[in-house]
Short mmCIF file of C-alpha atoms and ligand atoms in Angstrom, two decimals:
data_model
loop_
_atom_site.label_atom_id
_atom_site.label_comp_id
_atom_site.label_asym_id
_atom_site.label_seq_id
_atom_site.Cartn_x
_atom_site.Cartn_y
_atom_site.Cartn_z
CA MET A 30 -22.30 -15.92 3.58
CA SER A 31 -19.34 -14.56 4.26
CA PRO A 32 -19.09 -12.41 1.34
CA LEU A 33 -15.06 -14.08 0.41
CA ASP A 34 -17.07 -17.15 -0.28
CA GLU A 35 -16.34 -18.49 -3.79
CA THR A 36 -19.66 -19.44 -4.27
CA SER A 37 -21.54 -15.94 -3.11
CA ALA A 38 -22.57 -13.47 -5.57
CA ARG A 39 -18.87 -11.78 -6.40
CA ARG A 40 -18.49 -8.37 -5.42
CA PRO A 41 -15.79 -6.54 -7.28
CA ARG A 42 -11.95 -7.75 -5.56
CA VAL A 43 -9.32 -5.52 -5.11
CA PHE A 44 -5.53 -6.69 -4.08
CA SER A 45 -3.33 -4.62 -2.54
CA GLY A 46 0.08 -4.20 -0.91
CA ILE A 47 2.04 -2.18 1.36
CA GLN A 48 5.99 -3.09 1.95
CA PRO A 49 6.34 -3.33 6.19
CA SER A 50 10.05 -1.27 5.77
CA GLY A 51 10.00 1.87 8.31
CA THR A 52 8.22 3.50 10.59
CA LEU A 53 4.70 3.93 9.55
CA HIS A 54 2.96 7.61 8.30
CA LEU A 55 0.21 10.14 7.70
CA GLY A 56 1.20 9.08 3.75
CA ASN A 57 0.50 5.16 4.27
CA TYR A 58 -2.96 6.13 6.40
CA LEU A 59 -4.48 8.67 3.96
CA GLY A 60 -2.44 7.92 0.29
CA ALA A 61 -3.48 4.32 1.04
CA VAL A 62 -5.38 2.38 4.78
CA LYS A 63 -7.84 5.08 4.15
CA ASN A 64 -9.14 3.99 1.29
CA TRP A 65 -8.78 0.61 1.91
CA VAL A 66 -11.23 0.94 4.29
CA ALA A 67 -13.65 2.92 2.08
CA MET A 68 -13.36 0.41 -0.74
CA GLN A 69 -14.54 -2.66 1.83
CA GLU A 70 -18.25 -0.80 1.36
CA THR A 71 -17.66 -2.05 -2.90
CA HIS A 72 -15.78 -4.26 -2.96
CA GLU A 73 -14.44 -7.81 -1.97
CA CYS A 74 -10.82 -6.81 -0.21
CA VAL A 75 -7.51 -8.76 0.09
CA TYR A 76 -4.61 -6.87 1.87
CA CYS A 77 -1.49 -7.49 2.25
CA ALA A 78 1.88 -6.54 4.69
CA VAL A 79 4.68 -7.50 1.27
CA ASP A 80 7.62 -8.90 3.44
CA LEU A 81 9.31 -10.62 0.79
CA HIS A 82 8.80 -7.09 -1.33
CA ALA A 83 10.57 -5.42 2.01
CA ILE A 84 13.42 -7.46 2.07
CA THR A 85 14.69 -6.63 -1.72
CA VAL A 86 16.35 -4.18 0.58
CA ARG A 87 18.51 -5.36 3.61
CA GLN A 88 16.24 -5.19 6.60
CA VAL A 89 17.11 -5.24 10.19
CA ARG A 90 15.68 -8.42 11.63
CA ALA A 91 13.92 -7.35 14.85
CA GLU A 92 12.68 -4.31 13.10
CA LEU A 93 10.98 -6.23 10.11
CA ARG A 94 9.22 -7.97 12.01
CA ARG A 95 8.11 -5.26 14.27
CA ASN A 96 7.08 -3.14 11.18
CA THR A 97 4.96 -6.26 9.99
CA ILE A 98 3.05 -6.16 12.55
CA ASP A 99 2.77 -2.63 13.14
CA LEU A 100 1.77 -2.68 9.90
CA VAL A 101 -1.23 -4.81 10.13
CA ASN A 102 -2.32 -3.24 13.51
CA LEU A 103 -2.45 0.15 11.20
CA PHE A 104 -4.83 -1.78 8.97
CA LEU A 105 -7.30 -3.23 11.84
CA ALA A 106 -7.21 0.24 13.69
CA SER A 107 -7.56 2.12 10.90
CA GLY A 108 -10.98 -0.23 10.18
CA VAL A 109 -10.14 -2.85 7.74
CA ASP A 110 -12.35 -4.87 9.36
CA PRO A 111 -10.90 -9.06 9.51
CA GLU A 112 -14.16 -10.36 9.21
CA ARG A 113 -14.71 -8.48 6.10
CA SER A 114 -11.82 -8.83 4.42
CA ILE A 115 -9.05 -11.03 4.29
CA VAL A 116 -5.48 -9.37 6.24
CA PHE A 117 -2.33 -11.37 5.70
CA VAL A 118 1.39 -11.40 5.48
CA GLN A 119 2.93 -12.32 2.34
CA SER A 120 5.29 -14.62 3.11
CA HIS A 121 2.81 -16.79 5.53
CA VAL A 122 1.31 -17.81 2.03
CA PRO A 123 4.02 -19.47 -0.28
CA ALA A 124 1.91 -19.81 -3.18
CA HIS A 125 3.04 -16.09 -3.83
CA SER A 126 7.03 -17.36 -4.46
CA GLU A 127 5.66 -19.98 -6.59
CA LEU A 128 3.74 -18.16 -9.16
CA MET A 129 6.17 -15.31 -9.46
CA TRP A 130 8.55 -18.60 -11.24
CA ILE A 131 6.27 -19.46 -13.60
CA LEU A 132 5.68 -16.28 -14.51
CA ASN A 133 9.41 -15.53 -14.55
CA THR A 134 9.44 -17.88 -16.81
CA ILE A 135 7.54 -15.49 -19.51
CA THR A 136 8.73 -12.32 -18.33
CA TYR A 137 11.17 -10.79 -20.51
CA MET A 138 14.27 -8.97 -19.30
CA GLY A 139 13.98 -6.15 -21.44
CA GLU A 140 10.41 -5.31 -19.92
CA LEU A 141 11.27 -5.39 -16.21
CA ARG A 142 14.82 -3.09 -17.11
CA ARG A 143 12.13 -0.93 -18.43
CA MET A 144 10.63 -0.47 -15.35
CA THR A 145 10.95 2.95 -13.79
CA GLN A 146 11.44 1.97 -9.93
CA PHE A 147 14.50 -0.35 -10.75
CA LYS A 148 15.94 2.79 -12.82
CA ASP A 149 15.38 5.23 -9.93
CA LYS A 150 16.19 2.39 -7.28
CA THR A 151 19.63 0.76 -9.19
CA ALA A 152 20.86 4.40 -10.11
CA GLY A 153 24.06 4.98 -10.05
CA ALA A 154 24.80 1.28 -8.55
CA GLU A 155 27.31 -1.10 -10.43
CA GLY A 156 25.06 -3.91 -12.40
CA GLU A 157 27.28 -6.36 -11.04
CA SER A 158 26.21 -6.16 -7.59
CA ILE A 159 21.94 -5.32 -7.99
CA ALA A 160 20.08 -7.92 -6.35
CA VAL A 161 17.86 -9.82 -8.85
CA GLY A 162 15.01 -9.97 -6.37
CA LEU A 163 14.84 -5.81 -6.89
CA PHE A 164 14.96 -7.07 -10.60
CA ASP A 165 12.25 -9.06 -9.99
CA TYR A 166 10.20 -7.14 -7.80
CA PRO A 167 7.87 -6.52 -10.23
CA VAL A 168 6.92 -10.17 -11.14
CA LEU A 169 6.51 -10.82 -7.43
CA MET A 170 3.89 -8.07 -7.51
CA ALA A 171 2.64 -9.32 -10.03
CA ALA A 172 1.99 -12.70 -8.49
CA ASP A 173 0.24 -11.60 -5.27
CA ILE A 174 -2.49 -9.11 -7.23
CA LEU A 175 -3.05 -12.82 -10.05
CA LEU A 176 -3.27 -15.22 -7.40
CA TYR A 177 -6.18 -13.77 -6.52
CA ARG A 178 -7.69 -13.37 -9.74
CA ALA A 179 -7.81 -9.34 -8.43
CA ASP A 180 -10.61 -6.98 -10.47
CA ALA A 181 -8.77 -4.06 -9.38
CA VAL A 182 -5.76 -3.04 -7.38
CA PRO A 183 -5.19 0.39 -6.01
CA VAL A 184 -2.24 1.60 -5.98
CA GLY A 185 -0.06 4.88 -5.80
CA GLU A 186 0.99 7.18 -9.31
CA ASP A 187 4.03 5.32 -8.71
CA GLN A 188 2.97 1.71 -9.02
CA LYS A 189 0.62 1.80 -12.17
CA GLN A 190 3.76 0.85 -14.11
CA HIS A 191 3.69 -2.46 -12.25
CA VAL A 192 0.37 -2.97 -12.84
CA GLU A 193 0.60 -2.61 -16.51
CA LEU A 194 2.89 -4.82 -16.72
CA THR A 195 0.86 -7.77 -14.40
CA ARG A 196 -1.26 -7.15 -16.74
CA ASP A 197 0.37 -8.02 -19.86
CA LEU A 198 2.11 -11.11 -17.79
CA ALA A 199 -1.78 -12.00 -17.15
CA GLU A 200 -2.54 -11.60 -20.82
CA ARG A 201 0.35 -13.55 -22.04
CA PHE A 202 -0.10 -16.51 -20.04
CA ASN A 203 -3.67 -16.34 -20.88
CA ASN A 204 -2.72 -16.62 -24.32
CA ALA A 205 -0.15 -18.83 -24.33
CA PHE A 206 -1.72 -21.70 -22.00
CA GLY A 207 -5.49 -21.13 -21.39
CA LYS A 208 -6.94 -18.88 -19.35
CA ALA A 209 -6.49 -18.85 -15.96
CA PHE A 210 -5.69 -15.32 -14.55
CA VAL A 211 -7.83 -12.19 -13.83
CA VAL A 212 -6.43 -9.19 -15.99
CA PRO A 213 -6.92 -6.32 -13.06
CA GLU A 214 -7.25 -2.86 -13.56
CA PRO A 215 -5.33 0.01 -11.52
CA ILE A 216 -7.45 2.04 -9.31
CA ILE A 217 -5.01 5.29 -9.09
CA LYS A 218 -6.76 7.81 -6.68
CA GLU A 219 -6.20 11.44 -7.70
CA GLY A 220 -6.51 14.36 -5.36
CA GLY A 221 -5.43 14.54 -2.12
CA ALA A 222 -4.53 11.04 -2.27
CA ARG A 223 -0.72 11.58 -2.42
CA VAL A 224 0.40 13.33 0.60
CA MET A 225 3.52 15.26 0.16
CA SER A 226 7.03 16.10 2.31
CA LEU A 227 6.64 18.67 5.08
CA ASP A 228 9.77 20.20 4.35
CA ASP A 229 9.48 20.29 0.56
CA PRO A 230 6.07 20.17 -1.27
CA ALA A 231 8.01 18.43 -4.36
CA LYS A 232 8.98 15.00 -2.69
CA LYS A 233 6.83 12.18 -1.75
CA MET A 234 6.18 12.47 2.66
CA SER A 235 8.40 9.18 3.42
CA LYS A 236 10.30 8.25 5.88
CA SER A 237 13.28 7.60 4.46
CA ALA A 238 13.57 11.18 2.62
CA GLY A 239 14.90 14.00 4.43
CA SER A 240 14.54 14.96 8.15
CA GLU A 241 11.90 13.49 10.92
CA SER A 242 10.36 16.57 10.51
CA SER A 243 9.44 16.27 6.68
CA TYR A 244 6.23 13.54 8.10
CA ILE A 245 4.18 12.67 10.55
CA ALA A 246 4.54 9.21 12.37
CA VAL A 247 0.88 7.29 12.26
CA MET A 248 2.39 7.22 16.59
CA ASP A 249 3.54 11.13 16.90
CA ALA A 250 2.76 12.60 19.76
CA PRO A 251 -0.07 15.68 19.91
CA ASP A 252 2.88 17.99 21.08
CA VAL A 253 5.06 17.05 18.19
CA VAL A 254 2.79 17.10 16.04
CA ARG A 255 1.89 20.33 16.81
CA ARG A 256 5.53 20.74 16.21
CA LYS A 257 6.43 19.70 12.90
CA ILE A 258 2.58 21.29 11.57
CA ARG A 259 4.20 24.53 12.77
CA ARG A 260 7.85 24.39 11.35
CA ALA A 261 5.69 22.75 8.14
CA VAL A 262 7.25 25.48 4.77
CA THR A 263 5.23 27.47 3.44
CA ASP A 264 4.97 29.63 0.43
CA SER A 265 5.52 33.16 -0.60
CA GLY A 266 2.95 35.20 0.09
CA SER A 267 0.24 35.39 3.20
CA GLU A 268 -3.28 33.89 1.48
CA VAL A 269 -4.29 30.66 2.86
CA ARG A 270 -5.04 29.10 -0.52
CA GLY A 271 -4.29 25.73 -2.74
CA GLY A 272 -2.61 26.05 -6.80
CA PRO A 273 0.18 25.39 -8.72
CA ASP A 274 2.32 28.27 -7.37
CA LYS A 275 1.64 27.22 -3.38
CA PRO A 276 2.30 23.58 -3.56
CA SER A 277 2.98 23.97 0.40
CA LEU A 278 0.28 24.72 1.22
CA THR A 279 -1.71 22.82 -0.58
CA ASN A 280 -0.54 19.89 0.33
CA LEU A 281 -1.55 21.35 3.60
CA LEU A 282 -4.95 22.36 1.97
CA ASP A 283 -5.19 18.67 1.11
CA ILE A 284 -4.33 17.04 3.92
CA TYR A 285 -6.57 18.96 5.61
CA ALA A 286 -9.49 18.45 4.03
CA ALA A 287 -8.87 14.63 3.70
CA LEU A 288 -8.56 14.39 7.24
CA SER A 289 -11.78 16.53 8.03
CA GLY A 290 -13.89 15.52 4.60
CA ASP A 291 -14.22 19.34 3.85
CA ALA A 292 -13.71 20.29 0.17
CA ILE A 293 -10.96 22.75 0.17
CA ALA A 294 -12.94 25.44 -0.96
CA ASP A 295 -14.91 25.61 2.07
CA ILE A 296 -11.27 25.89 4.19
CA GLU A 297 -10.11 28.03 1.73
CA ALA A 298 -12.80 30.53 2.41
CA ARG A 299 -12.85 30.06 6.34
CA TYR A 300 -9.00 31.23 6.64
CA SER A 301 -9.30 34.09 3.66
CA GLY A 302 -7.94 36.86 5.98
CA LYS A 303 -6.29 35.12 8.42
CA GLY A 304 -2.50 34.23 8.17
CA TYR A 305 -0.51 30.94 8.44
CA ALA A 306 -0.33 30.54 11.71
CA ASP A 307 -4.06 30.26 12.16
CA PHE A 308 -4.82 27.71 9.91
CA LYS A 309 -1.67 25.85 10.47
CA SER A 310 -2.81 25.87 14.41
CA ASP A 311 -6.10 24.41 13.24
CA LEU A 312 -4.84 21.92 10.81
CA ALA A 313 -2.70 20.06 13.74
CA GLU A 314 -5.81 19.78 15.62
CA VAL A 315 -7.20 18.56 12.65
CA ILE A 316 -4.23 15.78 13.06
CA VAL A 317 -4.23 15.27 16.40
CA ASP A 318 -7.77 15.07 15.94
CA ALA A 319 -7.50 11.95 13.23
CA LEU A 320 -4.85 10.02 14.65
CA ALA A 321 -5.92 9.94 18.44
CA PRO A 322 -8.58 6.77 17.92
CA ILE A 323 -6.26 4.99 15.67
CA GLN A 324 -3.14 5.78 18.03
CA ALA A 325 -5.41 4.18 21.13
CA ARG A 326 -6.70 1.03 19.03
CA ILE A 327 -2.92 0.45 18.31
CA ARG A 328 -2.18 0.34 21.63
CA GLU A 329 -4.67 -1.53 22.79
CA LEU A 330 -3.65 -4.06 19.97
CA GLU A 331 -0.15 -3.88 20.70
CA ALA A 332 -0.90 -4.45 24.94
CA ASP A 333 -2.68 -8.14 23.15
CA LYS A 334 -1.05 -9.60 20.52
CA SER A 335 -2.77 -12.28 20.00
CA TYR A 336 -5.81 -11.08 18.35
CA THR A 337 -3.44 -9.50 15.57
CA LEU A 338 -1.90 -12.93 15.03
CA GLY A 339 -5.16 -15.07 15.40
CA VAL A 340 -6.23 -12.36 12.29
CA LEU A 341 -3.12 -12.65 10.50
CA LYS A 342 -3.81 -17.14 11.20
CA THR A 343 -7.26 -16.77 9.70
CA GLY A 344 -6.10 -14.28 7.09
CA ALA A 345 -3.17 -16.84 5.39
CA GLU A 346 -5.85 -19.56 5.90
CA ARG A 347 -8.22 -17.76 3.57
CA ALA A 348 -5.76 -16.28 1.52
CA GLU A 349 -4.44 -19.54 0.27
CA ALA A 350 -7.46 -21.15 0.22
CA ILE A 351 -7.83 -18.65 -3.20
CA ALA A 352 -4.62 -18.95 -3.88
CA GLN A 353 -4.06 -22.83 -4.02
CA ARG A 354 -6.79 -22.67 -6.80
CA THR A 355 -5.43 -20.18 -8.84
CA LEU A 356 -2.03 -21.87 -8.70
CA ALA A 357 -3.68 -25.64 -9.07
CA LYS A 358 -5.22 -23.94 -12.79
CA VAL A 359 -1.78 -22.64 -13.67
CA ARG A 360 0.25 -25.99 -12.92
CA GLU A 361 -2.45 -27.71 -15.01
CA ARG A 362 -2.40 -25.00 -17.88
CA VAL A 363 2.14 -25.13 -17.89
CA GLY A 364 1.70 -29.17 -17.81
CA LEU A 365 2.97 -29.99 -14.75
CA VAL A 366 1.63 -33.58 -13.17
CA PRO A 367 -0.36 -32.87 -10.40
CA ARG A 368 1.81 -33.95 -6.80
CA PRO A 369 -0.43 -37.59 -6.37
N1 LIG B 24 4.75 -2.32 -5.20
C1 LIG B 24 4.23 -1.91 -3.78
C2 LIG B 24 4.62 -0.14 -3.11
O1 LIG B 24 6.11 -0.58 -3.15
C3 LIG B 24 3.38 -2.76 -2.82
C4 LIG B 24 2.75 -3.90 -3.75
C5 LIG B 24 3.28 -5.51 -3.17
C6 LIG B 24 1.80 -4.15 -4.09
N2 LIG B 24 2.02 -5.82 -4.36
C7 LIG B 24 1.71 -5.06 -4.59
C8 LIG B 24 0.96 -3.70 -4.32
C9 LIG B 24 -0.04 -6.28 -5.20
C10 LIG B 24 -0.32 -3.27 -4.80
C11 LIG B 24 -0.66 -5.14 -5.54
O2 LIG B 24 3.70 0.03 -2.89
#
């Protein structure tokens, strides 16, 4: 029996999503996808390319399509197993938008106005021309999570507030209308989960912040990886060690440790007495070796597009089955007449 069959003994379920909004990089892989792969051992997993979230910022049509498939290919190439986990595209399951509407009716303007991501994204913008979708973004995220009755939601620290809102909305609905939702817990991974920019260790690695050399793209060729690591900023001094006074080295050590599985202390010991250059050239090889099998698998998936589309077809069907069950209960609780 499939682990996702509703009648089998349930493992705790997780739901998580990533926006298909640009070039994929090492931060996406180490910060999220690698952890998603590991969670398949202990959880029932539902993983989603959240394209409806991506369009809260203007996208170029052809790029959005491409980015969505690329993101799904990264999931698959990294080891997300579509036999065990549900992998799908958010817009393929209309229940997300429908539940969002119902949740909108119990969400307060004030709580959305307090979301720090909304405040950051609209800082300096004229209130009159801020898109409603940007404001409502956290409610769509709550719908994503609640539809699948997820017990846990692995997210970065920056999304914790949105999961808190999701919990509040689940409890508010359950109290007002009768229980329909599981109240989910955030899972925030500490330590090496947060990959920082290669040219400014105070910023998160991202494709939008700063220059091309600030991030390692998943598809970067070996020589590009080597060049970017060689140019990555370092801290004053010459010792290869982490610590609050060494933010750049801490980031590079975190990347090394996360990809190699070695403990930071062991890596530091290995490079004691050696300089940054030795460490960096080895780090570049660690990254090149870690990316090689993922890149190879992505190329295979790109060569045969039908495999990914098949995964998404099955994924949407399985997601929809769960989502519809939740939505039916919600509609009943609210008092909407069932469609005859
Ligand atoms: N808002 C999340 C981010 O930008 C993406 C997301 C959308 C998500 N829906 C979700 C994450 C549901 C976890 C669960 O990172």
